CSV table of C-alpha atoms in Angstrom, one decimal:
chain,number,residue,atom,x,y,z
A,1,MET,CA,1.9,-25.3,26.9
A,2,GLU,CA,3.0,-22.0,27.2
A,3,LYS,CA,4.9,-21.8,30.8
A,4,TYR,CA,5.0,-18.0,32.8
A,5,ARG,CA,6.1,-16.7,35.1
A,6,ILE,CA,4.4,-14.6,37.8
A,7,GLY,CA,4.5,-10.0,37.5
A,8,SER,CA,3.1,-8.3,39.9
A,9,ASP,CA,2.7,-4.3,39.3
A,10,LEU,CA,0.3,-1.8,41.9
A,11,LEU,CA,-3.0,-4.0,40.4
A,12,GLY,CA,-1.6,-7.5,41.3
A,13,GLU,CA,-0.1,-10.2,39.8
A,14,LYS,CA,0.1,-11.5,35.9
A,15,GLN,CA,1.5,-14.4,34.0
A,16,VAL,CA,4.2,-13.0,32.0
A,17,PRO,CA,5.6,-15.8,29.1
A,18,ALA,CA,8.4,-17.2,30.7
A,19,ASP,CA,10.9,-16.5,28.0
A,20,ALA,CA,9.6,-13.1,27.4
A,21,LEU,CA,12.1,-9.7,27.8
A,22,TYR,CA,8.9,-7.6,29.2
A,23,ASP,CA,7.0,-7.9,31.7
A,24,VAL,CA,3.3,-7.3,34.3
A,25,GLN,CA,3.0,-3.7,32.8
A,26,THR,CA,3.7,-4.6,29.3
A,27,VAL,CA,1.0,-7.9,29.4
A,28,ARG,CA,-1.8,-5.1,30.7
A,29,CYS,CA,-0.4,-3.1,27.7
A,30,LEU,CA,-1.4,-5.8,25.5
A,31,GLU,CA,-5.1,-6.5,27.0
A,32,ASN,CA,-6.1,-2.7,27.3
A,33,PHE,CA,-4.8,-1.2,23.8
A,34,ASN,CA,-5.6,-3.8,21.1
A,35,ILE,CA,-6.2,-0.6,18.9
A,36,SER,CA,-4.7,-0.4,15.9
A,37,HIS,CA,-2.1,-2.6,13.5
A,38,PHE,CA,1.0,0.4,14.5
A,39,HIS,CA,2.8,-1.5,16.7
A,40,LEU,CA,5.9,-0.3,18.2
A,41,ASN,CA,8.6,-2.7,16.5
A,42,ASP,CA,6.7,-1.7,13.3
A,43,TYR,CA,9.1,1.5,13.9
A,44,PRO,CA,12.7,0.3,14.3
A,45,ASN,CA,13.5,3.8,14.5
A,46,TYR,CA,11.9,4.1,17.8
A,47,LEU,CA,13.3,1.6,19.5
A,48,LYS,CA,17.1,3.3,18.6
A,49,GLY,CA,15.3,5.8,20.2
A,50,LEU,CA,14.1,4.5,23.5
A,51,ALA,CA,17.7,2.6,23.6
A,52,LEU,CA,19.5,6.1,23.8
A,53,THR,CA,17.2,7.3,26.2
A,54,LYS,CA,17.7,5.1,28.2
A,55,MET,CA,21.3,5.1,27.7
A,56,GLY,CA,21.7,9.0,28.5
A,57,ALA,CA,19.5,8.8,31.4
A,58,ALA,CA,22.0,5.7,32.8
A,59,GLU,CA,25.2,7.8,31.9
A,60,ALA,CA,24.4,10.4,34.1
A,61,ASN,CA,23.0,8.4,37.2
A,62,HIS,CA,26.0,6.4,36.8
A,63,GLN,CA,28.3,9.2,36.8
A,64,LEU,CA,26.0,11.2,40.7
A,65,GLY,CA,26.5,7.7,41.6
A,66,ILE,CA,23.2,6.8,41.4
A,67,ILE,CA,23.0,3.4,40.2
A,68,THR,CA,26.0,0.4,40.4
A,69,ASP,CA,28.8,-0.6,37.8
A,70,GLU,CA,26.8,-3.4,37.8
A,71,VAL,CA,23.8,-1.9,36.7
A,72,TYR,CA,25.5,0.7,34.2
A,73,ASN,CA,26.9,-1.8,32.8
A,74,GLY,CA,23.9,-4.4,32.6
A,75,ILE,CA,21.8,-1.5,31.1
A,76,MET,CA,24.8,-0.3,28.6
A,77,ALA,CA,24.9,-3.6,27.2
A,78,ALA,CA,21.4,-4.3,26.5
A,79,CYS,CA,20.6,-0.8,25.3
A,80,ARG,CA,23.5,-1.1,22.9
A,81,GLU,CA,21.6,-4.7,21.3
A,82,ILE,CA,18.3,-3.0,21.0
A,83,LEU,CA,20.5,-0.3,19.1
A,84,ASP,CA,22.1,-3.4,16.8
A,85,GLY,CA,18.1,-4.5,16.0
A,86,GLN,CA,18.3,-6.9,18.3
A,87,HIS,CA,15.2,-8.1,20.3
A,88,ALA,CA,12.4,-6.4,18.4
A,89,GLU,CA,9.8,-9.1,19.2
A,90,ALA,CA,9.8,-8.0,22.9
A,91,PHE,CA,8.3,-3.7,21.8
A,92,PRO,CA,5.0,-6.2,20.5
A,93,ILE,CA,2.8,-2.9,22.0
A,94,ASP,CA,-0.1,-0.7,19.9
A,95,MET,CA,1.5,2.7,19.2
A,96,ILE,CA,-2.1,4.1,20.3
A,97,GLN,CA,-2.6,3.7,23.6
A,98,GLY,CA,-3.7,5.7,27.1
A,99,GLY,CA,-1.5,6.5,29.8
A,100,ALA,CA,0.7,9.4,27.8
A,101,GLY,CA,3.0,7.0,26.5
A,102,THR,CA,3.7,5.4,30.2
A,103,SER,CA,2.9,1.7,28.3
A,104,THR,CA,5.6,2.5,26.1
A,105,ASN,CA,8.6,3.5,28.9
A,106,MET,CA,7.7,0.5,30.9
A,107,ASN,CA,7.7,-1.6,28.1
A,108,ALA,CA,11.5,-0.3,27.3
A,109,ASN,CA,12.3,-0.2,31.1
A,110,GLU,CA,10.9,-4.1,31.3
A,111,VAL,CA,12.2,-5.1,28.1
A,112,ILE,CA,15.9,-3.4,29.1
A,113,ALA,CA,15.8,-4.3,32.2
A,114,ASN,CA,15.4,-8.0,31.9
A,115,ARG,CA,17.9,-8.3,29.1
A,116,ALA,CA,20.9,-6.9,31.5
A,117,LEU,CA,20.1,-9.0,34.4
A,118,GLN,CA,20.4,-12.0,31.9
A,119,ILE,CA,23.7,-10.5,30.9
A,120,MET,CA,24.1,-10.0,34.5
A,121,GLY,CA,23.6,-13.9,35.0
A,122,TYR,CA,20.1,-13.2,36.5
A,123,GLU,CA,17.4,-15.0,36.1
A,124,LEU,CA,14.1,-13.1,34.2
A,125,GLY,CA,11.7,-11.4,36.2
A,126,ASP,CA,14.7,-11.3,39.1
A,127,PHE,CA,14.4,-7.6,39.6
A,128,GLN,CA,16.1,-7.2,43.0
A,129,HIS,CA,19.0,-6.4,40.8
A,130,CYS,CA,18.3,-4.4,38.2
A,131,TRP,CA,14.8,-3.1,38.6
A,132,PRO,CA,13.2,-1.4,35.4
A,133,ASN,CA,11.3,1.6,37.6
A,134,ASP,CA,14.4,2.2,39.7
A,135,ASP,CA,17.6,1.4,37.7
A,136,VAL,CA,16.4,1.5,34.2
A,137,ASN,CA,14.2,4.8,34.6
A,138,CYS,CA,15.9,6.0,37.2
A,139,SER,CA,15.6,9.9,37.1
A,140,GLN,CA,13.4,9.7,34.8
A,141,SER,CA,9.2,9.6,34.0
A,142,THR,CA,7.9,9.0,31.1
A,143,ASN,CA,6.8,12.4,30.7
A,144,ASP,CA,10.4,13.5,29.8
A,145,ALA,CA,11.4,9.7,28.9
A,146,TYR,CA,8.2,9.4,25.7
A,147,PRO,CA,9.3,12.0,24.1
A,148,CYS,CA,13.1,12.5,24.0
A,149,ALA,CA,12.7,8.5,22.5
A,150,ALA,CA,10.3,10.1,19.8
A,151,HIS,CA,12.4,13.3,19.4
A,152,LEU,CA,15.6,10.8,18.5
A,153,GLY,CA,13.7,8.2,17.0
A,154,LEU,CA,12.2,10.7,14.2
A,155,TYR,CA,15.9,12.5,14.0
A,156,PHE,CA,16.7,9.1,12.7
A,157,THR,CA,14.0,9.0,10.5
A,158,HIS,CA,14.2,12.1,9.0
A,159,LEU,CA,17.9,11.3,8.1
A,160,GLU,CA,16.1,8.5,5.8
A,161,VAL,CA,13.2,11.6,4.0
A,162,ILE,CA,16.1,13.3,3.1
A,163,GLU,CA,18.4,10.2,1.2
A,164,HIS,CA,15.0,9.0,-0.4
A,165,LEU,CA,13.7,12.7,-1.7
A,166,GLU,CA,16.9,13.9,-3.0
A,167,LYS,CA,16.8,10.3,-4.9
A,168,LEU,CA,13.6,11.3,-6.4
A,169,ILE,CA,14.9,15.2,-7.2
A,170,ALA,CA,17.7,13.6,-8.8
A,171,SER,CA,15.5,11.2,-11.0
A,172,LEU,CA,13.5,14.3,-12.2
A,173,ARG,CA,16.9,16.1,-12.6
A,174,ALA,CA,17.7,13.2,-14.9
A,175,LYS,CA,15.1,13.8,-16.9
A,176,SER,CA,14.7,17.4,-16.9
A,177,LYS,CA,18.4,17.2,-19.5
A,178,GLU,CA,16.9,14.0,-21.3
A,179,PHE,CA,14.5,16.3,-22.2
A,180,ALA,CA,15.7,19.9,-22.6
A,181,HIS,CA,15.3,19.9,-26.3
A,182,ILE,CA,11.8,19.0,-26.3
A,183,LEU,CA,9.5,21.5,-27.2
A,184,LYS,CA,6.3,22.0,-25.5
A,185,MET,CA,3.2,23.9,-24.6
A,186,GLY,CA,3.0,25.9,-21.2
A,187,ARG,CA,-0.5,25.3,-20.1
A,188,THR,CA,-2.4,27.8,-17.2
A,189,GLN,CA,-5.9,26.9,-15.6
A,190,LEU,CA,-5.8,23.9,-17.9
A,191,GLU,CA,-6.0,25.9,-20.8
A,192,ASP,CA,-3.0,26.4,-23.7
A,193,ALA,CA,-0.3,29.2,-22.0
A,194,VAL,CA,2.9,29.0,-23.8
A,195,PRO,CA,5.4,27.5,-25.2
A,196,MET,CA,8.1,25.6,-23.0
A,197,THR,CA,10.4,22.4,-22.8
A,198,LEU,CA,9.4,19.4,-21.4
A,199,GLY,CA,12.7,19.6,-19.4
A,200,GLN,CA,12.0,22.9,-17.8
A,201,THR,CA,8.8,20.7,-16.4
A,202,PHE,CA,10.5,18.4,-15.3
A,203,GLY,CA,13.2,20.8,-13.5
A,204,GLY,CA,10.1,22.2,-12.1
A,205,PHE,CA,9.1,19.6,-11.1
A,206,ALA,CA,12.6,18.9,-9.1
A,207,SER,CA,13.3,22.6,-7.6
A,208,ILE,CA,9.8,22.8,-6.0
A,209,LEU,CA,11.1,19.3,-3.8
A,210,GLU,CA,14.6,20.4,-3.7
A,211,GLU,CA,12.8,23.4,-2.1
A,212,GLU,CA,11.2,21.5,0.7
A,213,ILE,CA,14.7,20.4,2.2
A,214,PRO,CA,14.8,23.0,4.6
A,215,HIS,CA,12.4,23.4,6.2
A,216,LEU,CA,12.0,19.8,6.7
A,217,ASN,CA,15.5,20.2,8.2
A,218,HIS,CA,14.8,23.2,10.5
A,219,ALA,CA,11.3,21.4,11.4
A,220,ALA,CA,13.8,18.8,12.7
A,221,GLU,CA,16.2,20.4,14.3
A,222,ASP,CA,13.7,21.5,16.7
A,223,LEU,CA,13.3,17.6,17.4
A,224,LEU,CA,16.4,18.0,18.5
A,225,THR,CA,15.5,19.7,21.8
A,226,VAL,CA,14.2,17.3,24.9
A,227,ASN,CA,13.1,17.4,28.3
A,228,MET,CA,15.0,15.2,29.8
A,229,GLY,CA,15.0,15.8,33.2
A,230,ALA,CA,12.0,17.1,33.6
A,231,THR,CA,10.6,14.4,34.6
A,232,ALA,CA,6.8,14.2,35.9
A,233,ILE,CA,5.9,17.7,35.2
A,234,GLY,CA,9.4,19.7,34.8
A,235,THR,CA,10.8,20.4,37.8
A,236,GLY,CA,12.8,17.8,38.0
A,237,ILE,CA,11.1,15.2,41.1
A,238,CYS,CA,13.6,12.6,41.9
A,239,SER,CA,16.3,13.9,40.0
A,240,GLU,CA,19.9,15.5,41.3
A,241,PRO,CA,21.2,18.7,40.2
A,242,GLY,CA,23.4,18.5,37.1
A,243,TYR,CA,21.8,15.2,36.3
A,244,ALA,CA,20.2,16.8,33.0
A,245,GLU,CA,22.8,18.5,31.6
A,246,LYS,CA,24.5,15.4,32.0
A,247,CYS,CA,22.1,13.3,30.7
A,248,VAL,CA,21.5,15.2,27.1
A,249,ALA,CA,25.9,16.0,27.4
A,250,ALA,CA,25.1,12.1,26.7
A,251,LEU,CA,22.8,11.8,24.2
A,252,GLY,CA,24.6,14.5,22.3
A,253,GLU,CA,28.0,12.2,22.4
A,254,PHE,CA,26.4,9.2,21.9
A,255,THR,CA,24.8,10.4,18.3
A,256,GLY,CA,26.4,13.4,17.3
A,257,TRP,CA,24.3,15.2,17.2
A,258,ASN,CA,23.1,19.1,18.7
A,259,ILE,CA,21.0,17.8,21.3
A,260,LYS,CA,20.4,20.8,23.9
A,261,LEU,CA,18.2,20.6,27.1
A,262,ALA,CA,14.9,22.7,26.7
A,263,ALA,CA,15.1,25.6,28.7
A,264,ASP,CA,11.9,25.4,30.4
A,265,LEU,CA,11.2,22.1,31.4
A,266,VAL,CA,7.8,22.8,32.3
A,267,GLY,CA,6.4,24.5,29.5
A,268,ALA,CA,8.3,21.7,27.3
A,269,THR,CA,6.7,18.4,29.2
A,270,SER,CA,3.1,20.0,27.9
A,271,ASP,CA,5.0,21.1,24.4
A,272,THR,CA,4.8,18.8,21.2
A,273,SER,CA,4.8,22.2,18.8
A,274,CYS,CA,7.7,20.4,17.5
A,275,LEU,CA,5.5,17.2,16.1
A,276,VAL,CA,3.3,19.7,15.2
A,277,GLY,CA,5.7,21.2,13.2
A,278,TYR,CA,7.2,18.2,11.5
A,279,SER,CA,4.0,16.9,10.6
A,280,ALA,CA,3.6,19.9,8.8
A,281,ALA,CA,6.7,20.2,7.3
A,282,LEU,CA,6.1,16.5,6.2
A,283,LYS,CA,2.6,17.8,4.8
A,284,ARG,CA,4.3,21.3,2.8
A,285,LEU,CA,5.8,18.0,1.4
A,286,ALA,CA,2.9,15.8,0.3
A,287,VAL,CA,0.9,18.7,-1.2
A,288,LYS,CA,4.2,19.4,-3.8
A,289,ALA,CA,4.3,15.7,-4.3
A,290,SER,CA,0.7,15.2,-5.4
A,291,LYS,CA,0.7,18.1,-7.5
A,292,ILE,CA,3.6,16.8,-9.4
A,293,SER,CA,1.6,13.4,-9.4
A,294,ASN,CA,-1.5,15.1,-10.9
A,295,ASP,CA,0.4,16.6,-13.8
A,296,LEU,CA,1.9,13.3,-14.5
A,297,ARG,CA,-1.8,12.4,-14.8
A,298,LEU,CA,-2.5,14.7,-16.7
A,299,LEU,CA,0.4,14.9,-18.8
A,300,ALA,CA,0.3,11.2,-20.0
A,301,SER,CA,-3.2,11.1,-20.4
A,302,GLY,CA,-5.0,9.8,-23.0
A,303,PRO,CA,-3.1,7.8,-25.1
A,304,ARG,CA,-5.3,8.8,-28.4
A,305,CYS,CA,-7.9,11.1,-26.5
A,306,GLY,CA,-5.4,13.3,-23.8
A,307,LEU,CA,-2.6,15.1,-23.8
A,308,GLY,CA,-0.5,12.0,-24.2
A,309,GLU,CA,3.0,14.6,-24.4
A,310,ILE,CA,4.4,11.5,-22.5
A,311,ASN,CA,4.0,7.8,-21.4
A,312,LEU,CA,4.1,6.4,-18.1
A,313,PRO,CA,5.7,3.2,-17.4
A,314,GLU,CA,3.1,0.3,-18.2
A,315,LYS,CA,3.0,-1.3,-15.1
A,316,GLN,CA,-0.8,-3.4,-14.7
A,317,PRO,CA,-4.0,-4.0,-17.0
A,318,GLY,CA,-6.3,-0.7,-16.2
A,319,SER,CA,-9.7,-2.8,-16.4
A,320,SER,CA,-11.4,-5.7,-15.7
A,321,ILE,CA,-13.5,-5.3,-19.0
A,322,MET,CA,-11.9,-1.9,-21.0
A,323,PRO,CA,-9.7,-4.4,-23.1
A,324,GLY,CA,-5.8,-2.2,-23.5
A,325,LYS,CA,-6.6,0.1,-21.0
A,326,VAL,CA,-4.5,0.6,-18.7
A,327,ASN,CA,-4.4,3.6,-16.3
A,328,PRO,CA,-1.2,5.6,-13.9
A,329,VAL,CA,-1.3,3.4,-10.9
A,330,ILE,CA,2.2,4.9,-9.8
A,331,PRO,CA,1.2,8.7,-9.8
A,332,GLU,CA,-2.4,8.0,-8.6
A,333,VAL,CA,-1.2,5.8,-5.5
A,334,MET,CA,1.2,8.5,-4.7
A,335,SER,CA,-1.7,11.0,-3.9
A,336,GLN,CA,-3.2,8.7,-1.7
A,337,VAL,CA,-0.2,8.5,0.1
A,338,CYS,CA,-0.4,12.1,0.3
A,339,TYR,CA,-3.7,12.3,1.0
A,340,LYS,CA,-3.1,9.9,3.8
A,341,VAL,CA,0.0,12.4,5.4
A,342,MET,CA,-2.5,15.6,5.2
A,343,GLY,CA,-5.1,13.7,6.8
A,344,ASN,CA,-2.2,12.6,9.6
A,345,ASP,CA,-1.2,16.1,10.1
A,346,VAL,CA,-5.6,17.3,11.1
A,347,CYS,CA,-4.7,14.4,13.2
A,348,VAL,CA,-1.4,15.8,14.8
A,349,THR,CA,-3.1,19.5,14.8
A,350,MET,CA,-5.8,18.1,16.7
A,351,SER,CA,-3.9,16.3,19.3
A,352,GLY,CA,-1.2,18.9,20.1
A,353,GLU,CA,-3.8,21.4,20.8
A,354,ALA,CA,-5.0,18.7,23.7
A,355,ALA,CA,-2.1,19.4,25.4
A,356,GLN,CA,-4.1,19.8,29.7
A,357,MET,CA,-1.6,21.5,32.2
A,358,GLU,CA,1.8,20.2,32.8
A,359,LEU,CA,1.1,17.3,30.1
A,360,ASN,CA,-0.1,16.4,26.8
A,361,ALA,CA,-1.9,13.0,27.2
A,362,MET,CA,-2.4,12.8,23.4
A,363,GLU,CA,1.4,12.1,22.4
A,364,PRO,CA,1.3,8.6,21.3
A,365,VAL,CA,-1.1,9.2,18.3
A,366,MET,CA,0.7,12.2,17.3
A,367,ILE,CA,3.7,10.3,17.3
A,368,GLN,CA,2.2,7.2,15.4
A,369,CYS,CA,1.3,9.3,12.7
A,370,CYS,CA,5.1,11.7,12.7
A,371,PHE,CA,6.8,8.1,12.1
A,372,GLU,CA,3.8,6.4,9.9
A,373,SER,CA,3.2,9.5,7.4
A,374,ALA,CA,7.7,10.0,7.0
A,375,GLU,CA,7.3,6.1,6.5
A,376,LEU,CA,4.8,6.9,4.4
A,377,MET,CA,6.4,9.4,1.9
A,378,MET,CA,10.1,7.3,1.8
A,379,ASN,CA,7.7,4.5,0.8
A,380,GLY,CA,6.2,6.8,-1.6
A,381,PHE,CA,9.3,8.7,-3.6
A,382,ASP,CA,10.7,4.6,-4.4
A,383,THR,CA,8.0,3.7,-5.5
A,384,LEU,CA,7.6,6.8,-7.7
A,385,ARG,CA,11.0,6.9,-9.0
A,386,ILE,CA,10.8,3.5,-9.6
A,387,ASN,CA,8.6,2.4,-11.2
A,388,CYS,CA,7.9,5.6,-12.9
A,389,ILE,CA,10.0,8.6,-13.1
A,390,ASP,CA,12.9,6.6,-14.2
A,391,GLY,CA,10.8,5.3,-17.3
A,392,ILE,CA,9.2,8.2,-18.6
A,393,THR,CA,9.5,9.3,-21.9
A,394,ALA,CA,8.1,11.9,-24.6
A,395,ASN,CA,6.0,11.8,-27.2
A,396,GLU,CA,8.2,14.4,-28.9
A,397,GLU,CA,6.1,14.6,-32.4
A,398,ARG,CA,2.6,15.3,-30.2
A,399,CYS,CA,4.5,17.8,-28.1
A,400,ARG,CA,5.9,19.9,-31.5
A,401,ASP,CA,2.0,19.5,-32.8
A,402,TYR,CA,0.4,21.1,-30.2
A,403,ILE,CA,2.7,24.0,-30.0
A,404,ARG,CA,2.3,24.1,-34.4
A,405,ASN,CA,-1.9,24.5,-33.4
A,406,SER,CA,-1.2,26.4,-30.5
A,407,ILE,CA,-3.2,29.4,-30.2
A,408,GLY,CA,-1.0,30.8,-27.1
A,409,ILE,CA,2.2,31.2,-29.4
A,410,VAL,CA,0.8,34.4,-30.0
A,411,THR,CA,1.8,35.8,-26.4
A,412,ALA,CA,5.4,35.5,-28.0
A,413,LEU,CA,4.6,38.6,-30.3
A,414,ASN,CA,2.9,40.9,-27.6
A,415,PRO,CA,6.2,42.7,-27.9
A,416,ILE,CA,6.9,43.1,-31.3
A,417,ILE,CA,3.4,43.6,-32.0
A,418,GLY,CA,1.4,45.2,-29.2
A,419,TYR,CA,-1.4,42.8,-27.6
A,420,LYS,CA,-4.1,44.7,-29.6
A,421,HIS,CA,-3.1,43.0,-32.9
A,422,SER,CA,-2.0,40.0,-31.1
A,423,THR,CA,-5.2,40.1,-29.6
A,424,LYS,CA,-7.3,40.4,-32.5
A,425,ILE,CA,-4.4,37.1,-34.6
A,426,ALA,CA,-5.4,34.9,-31.3
A,427,LYS,CA,-9.5,35.5,-32.3
A,428,LYS,CA,-9.1,35.0,-35.7
A,429,ALA,CA,-7.0,32.1,-35.7
A,430,LYS,CA,-9.6,30.3,-32.8
A,431,GLU,CA,-12.5,31.2,-34.8
A,432,THR,CA,-11.0,29.8,-38.6
A,433,GLY,CA,-9.4,27.3,-36.8
A,434,ARG,CA,-6.1,28.3,-38.9
A,435,GLY,CA,-2.5,28.9,-38.0
A,436,VAL,CA,-1.4,31.5,-35.9
A,437,TYR,CA,2.3,32.0,-38.3
A,438,ASP,CA,-0.2,31.6,-41.4
A,439,LEU,CA,-2.4,34.6,-40.5
A,440,VAL,CA,0.3,36.8,-39.1
A,441,LEU,CA,2.1,36.2,-42.8
A,442,GLU,CA,-1.3,37.0,-44.4
A,443,GLU,CA,-1.7,40.2,-42.1
A,444,GLY,CA,1.3,41.9,-43.2
A,445,ILE,CA,1.7,42.2,-39.9
A,446,LEU,CA,5.5,40.9,-39.8
A,447,THR,CA,8.3,39.7,-42.3
A,448,LYS,CA,8.7,35.4,-42.7
A,449,GLU,CA,12.3,36.3,-41.0
A,450,GLU,CA,11.3,38.0,-38.7
A,451,LEU,CA,8.6,36.1,-37.0
A,452,ASP,CA,11.1,33.1,-37.9
A,453,THR,CA,13.0,34.9,-35.8
A,454,ILE,CA,10.7,35.5,-32.6
A,455,LEU,CA,9.3,32.0,-33.0
A,456,ALA,CA,12.1,30.2,-32.4
A,457,PRO,CA,12.1,27.2,-29.8
A,458,GLU,CA,15.4,29.0,-28.2
A,459,ASN,CA,12.9,32.1,-27.9
A,460,MET,CA,10.7,31.8,-26.5
A,461,ILE,CA,11.4,29.4,-23.5
A,462,LYS,CA,13.2,31.9,-21.7
A,463,PRO,CA,13.8,36.1,-21.4
A,464,VAL,CA,15.2,37.4,-25.2
A,465,LYS,CA,16.2,41.2,-26.4
A,466,LEU,CA,14.9,40.7,-29.9
A,467,ASN,CA,16.1,43.5,-32.9
A,468,ILE,CA,12.7,43.7,-34.0
A,469,ARG,CA,10.5,46.9,-34.3
A,470,LYS,CA,7.4,47.2,-33.0
A,471,LYS,CA,4.8,48.0,-35.8
């Protein structure tokens, strides 16, 4: 039978598993909030953020002589273990919780205090030597420690998002070079437009994603402004003069990041706009990633009755009833990831608006959504890159056929023969099914040499100056 120890708090006593690093308030959280499948220990970067936050507070408190050397050393050692990835099992609580994050903060306080006690040579739960509230949470409130930990954890995650995104961009760039020689029809509103190269298509994909990196970085910079020292509502009650500055300086030293103290701690304590901003940046990225996924599906549609300009890697049989069918499952799942991120952004936005007076009690779901969106995008990027982009091949002959049969190439003649003549040729081509090339020669509008120059691939995919007189 499982053994227990007894923990106590404001509401009374509770049984706590004898060997658990957490204590009574964590047990209450487990009982109260069986809400989702998202648990604190599913997000290791958040645990790092919690450990760093408590280290910063301990450093400041120690410098001010508020905690003893023994307690300081125990707390710092316990936090370093969490930073190293240890004790994840001690953080089993639901990410979505009432209490504005108090359960998460107390889970961290209890685990760090109990591990510090072990390091100091005491028994679990023997809090007279290191208290979760009086020592680990010294000079803090959930209302500054909890968002600070989330900011730091999300910044760790942001750096990973950029790495995964850059790998996807590199893959698209490689395909752009590989397909640089393949001429194809561009399309607007799903109608034939003008020629381009398949390489330009993939280069465009890469560039629109690359443009999001500065936006993501800018949004992430806001995460490095924290409200440590605000304590309950921003007034700094229960902290000493200089504590906030010392804590933030320690956080900057531990991380190497440019962490700043919020200019107005009262305003910052209820303001979650940095979470709203980072979620919005992820949404922008998701919109573009889904557009790319949709384009891949269209370009690969067929194989015989669609566009069929590219071939996606075949990943699984596509139907339980139609033999031979293979679906574009990887772009499909990427779009679904993007829709989830867009939905999370709605949740973050609504929760950000829900701040009341000096606190936003909806921070837990905002934080969960931001972590989830970032993780989904990273997984989606890797899946799209490895299982799709890297294996795409081109149907060069199909692309050439579309060019030869397209009415859209008449646009290249506009600067030479004028819009009126071009419209006449396009209309006749559409009515007769004949090619633009033959009709231009038949009408005597241009010579074969002139037409070949204008319609040369290299002259249709970029701005050029042709020495051909308008007729």
